[in-house]
Amino acid sequence: MQLFSCPFCGPRDETEFTFGGEAGKIRPEPAPEVSAEDWSKYLHRVGNPRGATSEIWVHQTCGEYFLMERDTVSHVVSTTNALRKS
Amino acid sequence: MPDHRPQTMLDRGAFWTPVPDWSTATLDGNGWSARVVPNLHRLLVSGNLETALANLAPDTPSIGLWQISEGNIQALRIGRDRMLLTSVDPLAAEPGWNAEGYAVSLADDAYCTLELQGPKLRSLLEEMTFVDLEGESSSAATLVCGQLALLHSTADKQVWVHVETPLATFIWHWLERR
Ligand SMILES: [Zn+2]
């Protein structure tokens, strides 16, 4: 089983975590002016890179959302960082 | 002609797993025993935990995974800004938002606390959870029997497992069938 490191809890088993999405996606605003194509692009188009990637993950047991830098080929996690400063 | 219509409504009462009588339920395994800790008072606190703890339960340490919490009040850390306070006597707290930056919810019956103890506690726990107990995690929250729970010690070879009340029945039956 792979270990991920929650910025608050430290290393925990992967079963405690859920993928939250690709990092850096910005929700298009204002909603009434966003075309169906742009919504679709925002919701469904992902980079899905081979190699280094930045993702948002959630540690389900503590509720922390954080940024994870990992490699989609080797599965090596390089960093995990809290999304807030305090 | 026979009447095939049901005589009563379908009884779904027997569909659910029976809930033990927590006031008397005990289990004696091979080298471990289990019971429910009765009559604990509980508060869920979110926000500025340092201030909340200073106001509600001064000098009570924040308890993470596997850490020992002795005494009549436990400040169990769930996440960065969330904790469950359990106490033998009710704590003086106003439910709702506090201007000093935290929110309090009464949670007396929302959780159930199982006490497990005995010389073979460790091997029992190794079946109940994957987590590294020596990992010195700041949060007491982990998965126990696959369910969200708070896990900490109260003495040598004795732990408390706090789960949302409906899940206690599942964990109890898991222990019965072990
Ligand atoms: Zn965490």
PDB file of C-alpha atoms and ligand atoms in Angstrom:
ATOM      1  CA  MET A   1       0.000   0.000   0.000  1.00  0.00           C
ATOM      2  CA  GLN A   2       1.273   3.454  -0.888  1.00  0.00           C
ATOM      3  CA  LEU A   3       1.667   6.145   1.764  1.00  0.00           C
ATOM      4  CA  PHE A   4       0.666   9.749   1.099  1.00  0.00           C
ATOM      5  CA  SER A   5       1.697  12.514   3.444  1.00  0.00           C
ATOM      6  CA  CYS A   6      -1.115  14.756   4.646  1.00  0.00           C
ATOM      7  CA  PRO A   7       0.302  18.231   5.452  1.00  0.00           C
ATOM      8  CA  PHE A   8      -1.470  18.062   8.821  1.00  0.00           C
ATOM      9  CA  CYS A   9      -1.503  14.365   9.796  1.00  0.00           C
ATOM     10  CA  GLY A  10       1.732  13.118   8.238  1.00  0.00           C
ATOM     11  CA  PRO A  11       2.082   9.794   6.362  1.00  0.00           C
ATOM     12  CA  ARG A  12      -1.143   7.787   6.065  1.00  0.00           C
ATOM     13  CA  ASP A  13      -2.312   4.904   3.904  1.00  0.00           C
ATOM     14  CA  GLU A  14      -3.616   5.772   0.458  1.00  0.00           C
ATOM     15  CA  THR A  15      -7.049   4.372   1.373  1.00  0.00           C
ATOM     16  CA  GLU A  16      -7.599   7.438   3.570  1.00  0.00           C
ATOM     17  CA  PHE A  17      -7.272   9.803   0.579  1.00  0.00           C
ATOM     18  CA  THR A  18      -9.452  10.808  -2.346  1.00  0.00           C
ATOM     19  CA  PHE A  19      -8.423  12.490  -5.582  1.00  0.00           C
ATOM     20  CA  GLY A  20      -9.872  15.998  -5.743  1.00  0.00           C
ATOM     21  CA  GLY A  21      -8.941  17.126  -9.243  1.00  0.00           C
ATOM     22  CA  GLU A  22      -6.229  18.585 -11.412  1.00  0.00           C
ATOM     23  CA  ALA A  23      -4.515  21.550  -9.751  1.00  0.00           C
ATOM     24  CA  GLY A  24      -4.644  25.012 -11.294  1.00  0.00           C
ATOM     25  CA  LYS A  25      -8.039  24.817 -12.978  1.00  0.00           C
ATOM     26  CA  ILE A  26      -9.875  28.112 -12.646  1.00  0.00           C
ATOM     27  CA  ARG A  27     -13.651  28.067 -12.677  1.00  0.00           C
ATOM     28  CA  PRO A  28     -14.912  30.343 -15.463  1.00  0.00           C
ATOM     29  CA  GLU A  29     -16.902  33.346 -14.245  1.00  0.00           C
ATOM     30  CA  PRO A  30     -19.456  34.878 -14.301  1.00  0.00           C
ATOM     31  CA  ALA A  31     -21.579  31.765 -14.700  1.00  0.00           C
ATOM     32  CA  PRO A  32     -24.395  33.285 -16.872  1.00  0.00           C
ATOM     33  CA  GLU A  33     -21.860  34.371 -19.485  1.00  0.00           C
ATOM     34  CA  VAL A  34     -19.966  31.085 -19.705  1.00  0.00           C
ATOM     35  CA  SER A  35     -20.709  29.132 -22.875  1.00  0.00           C
ATOM     36  CA  ALA A  36     -21.644  25.457 -22.790  1.00  0.00           C
ATOM     37  CA  GLU A  37     -18.352  24.699 -24.543  1.00  0.00           C
ATOM     38  CA  ASP A  38     -16.328  26.510 -21.890  1.00  0.00           C
ATOM     39  CA  TRP A  39     -18.217  24.750 -19.072  1.00  0.00           C
ATOM     40  CA  SER A  40     -17.631  21.441 -20.749  1.00  0.00           C
ATOM     41  CA  LYS A  41     -13.942  22.225 -21.127  1.00  0.00           C
ATOM     42  CA  TYR A  42     -13.707  23.221 -17.456  1.00  0.00           C
ATOM     43  CA  LEU A  43     -15.560  20.152 -16.217  1.00  0.00           C
ATOM     44  CA  HIS A  44     -14.300  17.408 -18.471  1.00  0.00           C
ATOM     45  CA  ARG A  45     -11.020  18.300 -20.185  1.00  0.00           C
ATOM     46  CA  VAL A  46      -8.012  17.259 -18.172  1.00  0.00           C
ATOM     47  CA  GLY A  47      -4.349  17.368 -19.077  1.00  0.00           C
ATOM     48  CA  ASN A  48      -3.733  13.795 -17.867  1.00  0.00           C
ATOM     49  CA  PRO A  49       0.021  14.162 -18.269  1.00  0.00           C
ATOM     50  CA  ARG A  50       2.467  11.291 -18.444  1.00  0.00           C
ATOM     51  CA  GLY A  51       5.072  12.076 -15.791  1.00  0.00           C
ATOM     52  CA  ALA A  52       5.092  15.025 -13.388  1.00  0.00           C
ATOM     53  CA  THR A  53       1.678  16.337 -12.378  1.00  0.00           C
ATOM     54  CA  SER A  54       0.068  18.665  -9.808  1.00  0.00           C
ATOM     55  CA  GLU A  55      -3.144  17.522  -8.218  1.00  0.00           C
ATOM     56  CA  ILE A  56      -5.553  18.405  -5.421  1.00  0.00           C
ATOM     57  CA  TRP A  57      -6.182  15.561  -2.977  1.00  0.00           C
ATOM     58  CA  VAL A  58      -8.343  15.284   0.129  1.00  0.00           C
ATOM     59  CA  HIS A  59      -7.404  13.502   3.320  1.00  0.00           C
ATOM     60  CA  GLN A  60     -10.846  12.136   4.185  1.00  0.00           C
ATOM     61  CA  THR A  61     -10.250  11.446   7.853  1.00  0.00           C
ATOM     62  CA  CYS A  62      -9.136  14.988   8.772  1.00  0.00           C
ATOM     63  CA  GLY A  63     -10.797  16.915   5.927  1.00  0.00           C
ATOM     64  CA  GLU A  64      -7.611  18.594   4.655  1.00  0.00           C
ATOM     65  CA  TYR A  65      -7.442  19.597   0.966  1.00  0.00           C
ATOM     66  CA  PHE A  66      -3.872  19.868  -0.266  1.00  0.00           C
ATOM     67  CA  LEU A  67      -1.632  20.097  -3.303  1.00  0.00           C
ATOM     68  CA  MET A  68       0.261  16.965  -4.301  1.00  0.00           C
ATOM     69  CA  GLU A  69       3.103  16.889  -6.826  1.00  0.00           C
ATOM     70  CA  ARG A  70       3.603  13.382  -8.078  1.00  0.00           C
ATOM     71  CA  ASP A  71       4.690  11.340 -11.077  1.00  0.00           C
ATOM     72  CA  THR A  72       2.002   9.421 -12.937  1.00  0.00           C
ATOM     73  CA  VAL A  73       4.489   6.876 -14.278  1.00  0.00           C
ATOM     74  CA  SER A  74       6.690   6.108 -11.260  1.00  0.00           C
ATOM     75  CA  HIS A  75       3.961   6.995  -8.673  1.00  0.00           C
ATOM     76  CA  VAL A  76       6.639   8.826  -6.662  1.00  0.00           C
ATOM     77  CA  VAL A  77       5.185  11.688  -4.620  1.00  0.00           C
ATOM     78  CA  SER A  78       7.645  14.583  -4.554  1.00  0.00           C
ATOM     79  CA  THR A  79       5.774  17.061  -2.332  1.00  0.00           C
ATOM     80  CA  THR A  80       2.494  17.636  -0.538  1.00  0.00           C
ATOM     81  CA  ASN A  81       1.614  21.180   0.513  1.00  0.00           C
ATOM     82  CA  ALA A  82      -1.210  22.719   2.505  1.00  0.00           C
ATOM     83  CA  LEU A  83      -3.441  25.070   0.533  1.00  0.00           C
ATOM     84  CA  ARG A  84      -3.644  27.577   3.350  1.00  0.00           C
ATOM     85  CA  LYS A  85      -1.024  29.526   5.183  1.00  0.00           C
ATOM     86  CA  SER A  86      -1.940  29.043   8.854  1.00  0.00           C
TER      87      SER A  86
ATOM     88  CA  MET B   1     -59.864 -18.667  -3.726  1.00  0.00           C
ATOM     89  CA  PRO B   2     -56.842 -18.120  -1.464  1.00  0.00           C
ATOM     90  CA  ASP B   3     -56.121 -14.546  -0.511  1.00  0.00           C
ATOM     91  CA  HIS B   4     -52.493 -13.802  -1.452  1.00  0.00           C
ATOM     92  CA  ARG B   5     -52.525 -10.222  -0.260  1.00  0.00           C
ATOM     93  CA  PRO B   6     -50.076  -9.551   2.608  1.00  0.00           C
ATOM     94  CA  GLN B   7     -51.892  -9.408   5.923  1.00  0.00           C
ATOM     95  CA  THR B   8     -49.681  -6.628   7.257  1.00  0.00           C
ATOM     96  CA  MET B   9     -47.231  -4.123   5.854  1.00  0.00           C
ATOM     97  CA  LEU B  10     -43.777  -5.494   5.152  1.00  0.00           C
ATOM     98  CA  ASP B  11     -41.866  -5.554   8.436  1.00  0.00           C
ATOM     99  CA  ARG B  12     -38.485  -3.904   7.826  1.00  0.00           C
ATOM    100  CA  GLY B  13     -37.643  -3.943  11.537  1.00  0.00           C
ATOM    101  CA  ALA B  14     -35.741  -7.201  11.188  1.00  0.00           C
ATOM    102  CA  PHE B  15     -33.834  -5.910   8.154  1.00  0.00           C
ATOM    103  CA  TRP B  16     -31.414  -3.816  10.209  1.00  0.00           C
ATOM    104  CA  THR B  17     -28.577  -5.198  12.296  1.00  0.00           C
ATOM    105  CA  PRO B  18     -29.799  -5.335  15.906  1.00  0.00           C
ATOM    106  CA  VAL B  19     -28.311  -2.602  18.099  1.00  0.00           C
ATOM    107  CA  PRO B  20     -26.808  -3.961  21.334  1.00  0.00           C
ATOM    108  CA  ASP B  21     -27.976  -2.616  24.677  1.00  0.00           C
ATOM    109  CA  TRP B  22     -24.949  -0.404  25.231  1.00  0.00           C
ATOM    110  CA  SER B  23     -25.535  -0.108  28.973  1.00  0.00           C
ATOM    111  CA  THR B  24     -24.743  -3.797  29.466  1.00  0.00           C
ATOM    112  CA  ALA B  25     -22.921  -4.902  26.286  1.00  0.00           C
ATOM    113  CA  THR B  26     -19.476  -6.379  26.832  1.00  0.00           C
ATOM    114  CA  LEU B  27     -17.305  -8.656  24.715  1.00  0.00           C
ATOM    115  CA  ASP B  28     -14.567 -10.945  25.912  1.00  0.00           C
ATOM    116  CA  GLY B  29     -12.219 -11.995  23.147  1.00  0.00           C
ATOM    117  CA  ASN B  30      -9.052 -13.998  23.366  1.00  0.00           C
ATOM    118  CA  GLY B  31      -6.810 -11.571  25.272  1.00  0.00           C
ATOM    119  CA  TRP B  32      -8.984  -8.504  24.827  1.00  0.00           C
ATOM    120  CA  SER B  33     -12.310  -7.127  25.994  1.00  0.00           C
ATOM    121  CA  ALA B  34     -14.661  -4.419  24.806  1.00  0.00           C
ATOM    122  CA  ARG B  35     -17.357  -2.207  26.281  1.00  0.00           C
ATOM    123  CA  VAL B  36     -18.978   1.122  25.581  1.00  0.00           C
ATOM    124  CA  VAL B  37     -17.952   4.071  27.742  1.00  0.00           C
ATOM    125  CA  PRO B  38     -21.274   5.299  29.156  1.00  0.00           C
ATOM    126  CA  ASN B  39     -22.555   8.834  29.698  1.00  0.00           C
ATOM    127  CA  LEU B  40     -19.780  10.851  28.056  1.00  0.00           C
ATOM    128  CA  HIS B  41     -20.561  14.452  27.140  1.00  0.00           C
ATOM    129  CA  ARG B  42     -19.331  15.596  23.744  1.00  0.00           C
ATOM    130  CA  LEU B  43     -18.752  18.857  21.905  1.00  0.00           C
ATOM    131  CA  LEU B  44     -17.612  19.322  18.325  1.00  0.00           C
ATOM    132  CA  VAL B  45     -15.467  22.431  17.987  1.00  0.00           C
ATOM    133  CA  SER B  46     -14.361  24.132  14.761  1.00  0.00           C
ATOM    134  CA  GLY B  47     -12.204  27.190  14.140  1.00  0.00           C
ATOM    135  CA  ASN B  48      -9.657  28.678  16.508  1.00  0.00           C
ATOM    136  CA  LEU B  49      -9.008  25.608  18.637  1.00  0.00           C
ATOM    137  CA  GLU B  50      -6.375  27.202  20.841  1.00  0.00           C
ATOM    138  CA  THR B  51      -8.813  29.851  22.066  1.00  0.00           C
ATOM    139  CA  ALA B  52     -11.671  27.356  22.274  1.00  0.00           C
ATOM    140  CA  LEU B  53      -9.633  25.004  24.420  1.00  0.00           C
ATOM    141  CA  ALA B  54      -8.440  27.829  26.686  1.00  0.00           C
ATOM    142  CA  ASN B  55     -12.084  28.809  27.259  1.00  0.00           C
ATOM    143  CA  LEU B  56     -13.711  25.384  27.475  1.00  0.00           C
ATOM    144  CA  ALA B  57     -11.065  23.122  28.986  1.00  0.00           C
ATOM    145  CA  PRO B  58      -7.907  24.976  30.008  1.00  0.00           C
ATOM    146  CA  ASP B  59      -4.666  22.968  30.215  1.00  0.00           C
ATOM    147  CA  THR B  60      -6.109  20.048  28.261  1.00  0.00           C
ATOM    148  CA  PRO B  61      -3.612  18.760  25.670  1.00  0.00           C
ATOM    149  CA  SER B  62      -4.620  18.225  22.039  1.00  0.00           C
ATOM    150  CA  ILE B  63      -4.594  14.453  21.506  1.00  0.00           C
ATOM    151  CA  GLY B  64      -3.459  12.892  18.244  1.00  0.00           C
ATOM    152  CA  LEU B  65      -3.372   9.308  17.058  1.00  0.00           C
ATOM    153  CA  TRP B  66      -2.406   6.693  19.667  1.00  0.00           C
ATOM    154  CA  GLN B  67      -1.466   9.391  22.192  1.00  0.00           C
ATOM    155  CA  ILE B  68      -2.475   8.809  25.785  1.00  0.00           C
ATOM    156  CA  SER B  69      -5.284  10.964  27.093  1.00  0.00           C
ATOM    157  CA  GLU B  70      -5.853  10.560  30.795  1.00  0.00           C
ATOM    158  CA  GLY B  71      -8.301  12.354  33.040  1.00  0.00           C
ATOM    159  CA  ASN B  72     -11.896  13.438  32.719  1.00  0.00           C
ATOM    160  CA  ILE B  73     -11.595  15.578  29.565  1.00  0.00           C
ATOM    161  CA  GLN B  74     -10.245  14.537  26.151  1.00  0.00           C
ATOM    162  CA  ALA B  75      -9.484  17.085  23.421  1.00  0.00           C
ATOM    163  CA  LEU B  76      -9.337  14.819  20.389  1.00  0.00           C
ATOM    164  CA  ARG B  77      -7.891  16.405  17.290  1.00  0.00           C
ATOM    165  CA  ILE B  78      -9.766  15.591  14.100  1.00  0.00           C
ATOM    166  CA  GLY B  79      -8.127  18.009  11.680  1.00  0.00           C
ATOM    167  CA  ARG B  80      -6.306  21.322  11.470  1.00  0.00           C
ATOM    168  CA  ASP B  81      -9.292  23.265  12.788  1.00  0.00           C
ATOM    169  CA  ARG B  82     -11.648  20.654  14.162  1.00  0.00           C
ATOM    170  CA  MET B  83     -11.788  18.647  17.389  1.00  0.00           C
ATOM    171  CA  LEU B  84     -14.076  16.538  19.509  1.00  0.00           C
ATOM    172  CA  LEU B  85     -14.143  17.275  23.230  1.00  0.00           C
ATOM    173  CA  THR B  86     -15.331  14.436  25.425  1.00  0.00           C
ATOM    174  CA  SER B  87     -15.874  14.844  29.157  1.00  0.00           C
ATOM    175  CA  VAL B  88     -17.289  13.030  32.150  1.00  0.00           C
ATOM    176  CA  ASP B  89     -19.009  16.216  33.363  1.00  0.00           C
ATOM    177  CA  PRO B  90     -20.702  18.581  30.894  1.00  0.00           C
ATOM    178  CA  LEU B  91     -18.488  21.486  29.787  1.00  0.00           C
ATOM    179  CA  ALA B  92     -19.866  25.012  30.057  1.00  0.00           C
ATOM    180  CA  ALA B  93     -20.287  25.899  26.384  1.00  0.00           C
ATOM    181  CA  GLU B  94     -22.750  27.966  24.389  1.00  0.00           C
ATOM    182  CA  PRO B  95     -23.620  26.116  21.203  1.00  0.00           C
ATOM    183  CA  GLY B  96     -23.183  28.202  18.053  1.00  0.00           C
ATOM    184  CA  TRP B  97     -20.631  30.742  16.877  1.00  0.00           C
ATOM    185  CA  ASN B  98     -18.336  32.330  19.430  1.00  0.00           C
ATOM    186  CA  ALA B  99     -17.012  35.815  18.629  1.00  0.00           C
ATOM    187  CA  GLU B 100     -13.502  34.707  19.570  1.00  0.00           C
ATOM    188  CA  GLY B 101     -13.381  32.650  16.397  1.00  0.00           C
ATOM    189  CA  TYR B 102     -14.785  29.194  16.944  1.00  0.00           C
ATOM    190  CA  ALA B 103     -18.048  27.289  16.687  1.00  0.00           C
ATOM    191  CA  VAL B 104     -19.416  24.728  19.145  1.00  0.00           C
ATOM    192  CA  SER B 105     -21.979  21.990  18.449  1.00  0.00           C
ATOM    193  CA  LEU B 106     -23.462  19.750  21.109  1.00  0.00           C
ATOM    194  CA  ALA B 107     -22.666  16.174  20.109  1.00  0.00           C
ATOM    195  CA  ASP B 108     -23.480  14.109  23.220  1.00  0.00           C
ATOM    196  CA  ASP B 109     -25.267  11.323  21.322  1.00  0.00           C
ATOM    197  CA  ALA B 110     -23.680  11.862  17.923  1.00  0.00           C
ATOM    198  CA  TYR B 111     -20.724   9.636  18.825  1.00  0.00           C
ATOM    199  CA  CYS B 112     -20.287   6.377  20.653  1.00  0.00           C
ATOM    200  CA  THR B 113     -17.052   5.507  22.447  1.00  0.00           C
ATOM    201  CA  LEU B 114     -15.804   1.914  22.515  1.00  0.00           C
ATOM    202  CA  GLU B 115     -13.173   0.946  25.059  1.00  0.00           C
ATOM    203  CA  LEU B 116     -10.879  -1.925  24.081  1.00  0.00           C
ATOM    204  CA  GLN B 117      -8.274  -3.382  26.364  1.00  0.00           C
ATOM    205  CA  GLY B 118      -6.175  -6.418  27.174  1.00  0.00           C
ATOM    206  CA  PRO B 119      -2.788  -8.036  26.556  1.00  0.00           C
ATOM    207  CA  LYS B 120      -3.632  -8.872  22.917  1.00  0.00           C
ATOM    208  CA  LEU B 121      -4.983  -5.399  22.126  1.00  0.00           C
ATOM    209  CA  ARG B 122      -2.169  -4.697  19.698  1.00  0.00           C
ATOM    210  CA  SER B 123      -2.849  -7.654  17.426  1.00  0.00           C
ATOM    211  CA  LEU B 124      -6.571  -6.845  17.519  1.00  0.00           C
ATOM    212  CA  LEU B 125      -5.844  -3.265  16.433  1.00  0.00           C
ATOM    213  CA  GLU B 126      -3.571  -4.461  13.639  1.00  0.00           C
ATOM    214  CA  GLU B 127      -6.616  -6.171  12.139  1.00  0.00           C
ATOM    215  CA  MET B 128      -8.867  -3.182  12.736  1.00  0.00           C
ATOM    216  CA  THR B 129      -6.685  -0.499  11.136  1.00  0.00           C
ATOM    217  CA  PHE B 130      -3.811  -0.093   8.646  1.00  0.00           C
ATOM    218  CA  VAL B 131      -2.497   3.044  10.284  1.00  0.00           C
ATOM    219  CA  ASP B 132       1.026   3.301  11.718  1.00  0.00           C
ATOM    220  CA  LEU B 133       0.249   3.721  15.414  1.00  0.00           C
ATOM    221  CA  GLU B 134       3.774   4.963  16.126  1.00  0.00           C
ATOM    222  CA  GLY B 135       3.581   7.561  13.340  1.00  0.00           C
ATOM    223  CA  GLU B 136       3.070  10.416  15.845  1.00  0.00           C
ATOM    224  CA  SER B 137       0.216  11.842  13.829  1.00  0.00           C
ATOM    225  CA  SER B 138      -1.313  15.116  15.048  1.00  0.00           C
ATOM    226  CA  SER B 139      -4.792  13.846  14.205  1.00  0.00           C
ATOM    227  CA  ALA B 140      -6.583  11.062  16.069  1.00  0.00           C
ATOM    228  CA  ALA B 141      -8.809  10.461  13.025  1.00  0.00           C
ATOM    229  CA  THR B 142      -8.228   7.362  10.922  1.00  0.00           C
ATOM    230  CA  LEU B 143     -10.084   4.395   9.475  1.00  0.00           C
ATOM    231  CA  VAL B 144     -11.073   1.647  11.938  1.00  0.00           C
ATOM    232  CA  CYS B 145     -12.727  -1.413  10.376  1.00  0.00           C
ATOM    233  CA  GLY B 146     -12.925   0.792   7.288  1.00  0.00           C
ATOM    234  CA  GLN B 147     -14.974   3.434   9.094  1.00  0.00           C
ATOM    235  CA  LEU B 148     -14.039   6.961  10.073  1.00  0.00           C
ATOM    236  CA  ALA B 149     -13.031   6.952  13.743  1.00  0.00           C
ATOM    237  CA  LEU B 150     -10.930   8.695  16.374  1.00  0.00           C
ATOM    238  CA  LEU B 151      -8.379   6.389  17.983  1.00  0.00           C
ATOM    239  CA  HIS B 152      -6.250   7.114  21.036  1.00  0.00           C
ATOM    240  CA  SER B 153      -5.002   5.466  24.208  1.00  0.00           C
ATOM    241  CA  THR B 154      -6.262   6.097  27.709  1.00  0.00           C
ATOM    242  CA  ALA B 155      -3.770   3.845  29.508  1.00  0.00           C
ATOM    243  CA  ASP B 156      -1.288   1.071  28.728  1.00  0.00           C
ATOM    244  CA  LYS B 157      -3.053  -1.573  26.604  1.00  0.00           C
ATOM    245  CA  GLN B 158      -6.304   0.361  26.614  1.00  0.00           C
ATOM    246  CA  VAL B 159      -7.767   2.435  23.790  1.00  0.00           C
ATOM    247  CA  TRP B 160     -10.870   4.435  23.072  1.00  0.00           C
ATOM    248  CA  VAL B 161     -12.423   4.359  19.610  1.00  0.00           C
ATOM    249  CA  HIS B 162     -14.917   7.153  18.974  1.00  0.00           C
ATOM    250  CA  VAL B 163     -17.254   6.609  16.038  1.00  0.00           C
ATOM    251  CA  GLU B 164     -20.478   8.164  14.858  1.00  0.00           C
ATOM    252  CA  THR B 165     -23.180   6.349  16.822  1.00  0.00           C
ATOM    253  CA  PRO B 166     -24.740   4.293  13.998  1.00  0.00           C
ATOM    254  CA  LEU B 167     -21.291   2.912  13.104  1.00  0.00           C
ATOM    255  CA  ALA B 168     -20.776   1.563  16.632  1.00  0.00           C
ATOM    256  CA  THR B 169     -23.190  -1.276  15.884  1.00  0.00           C
ATOM    257  CA  PHE B 170     -21.185  -2.235  12.801  1.00  0.00           C
ATOM    258  CA  ILE B 171     -17.881  -2.191  14.692  1.00  0.00           C
ATOM    259  CA  TRP B 172     -19.413  -4.167  17.566  1.00  0.00           C
ATOM    260  CA  HIS B 173     -20.613  -6.890  15.198  1.00  0.00           C
ATOM    261  CA  TRP B 174     -17.202  -6.887  13.507  1.00  0.00           C
ATOM    262  CA  LEU B 175     -15.659  -7.560  16.940  1.00  0.00           C
ATOM    263  CA  GLU B 176     -18.224 -10.263  17.739  1.00  0.00           C
ATOM    264  CA  ARG B 177     -17.365 -12.111  14.538  1.00  0.00           C
ATOM    265  CA  ARG B 178     -13.605 -11.790  14.799  1.00  0.00           C
TER     266      ARG B 178
HETATM  267 ZN    ZN C   1      -4.911  14.722   7.369  1.00  0.00          ZN
END
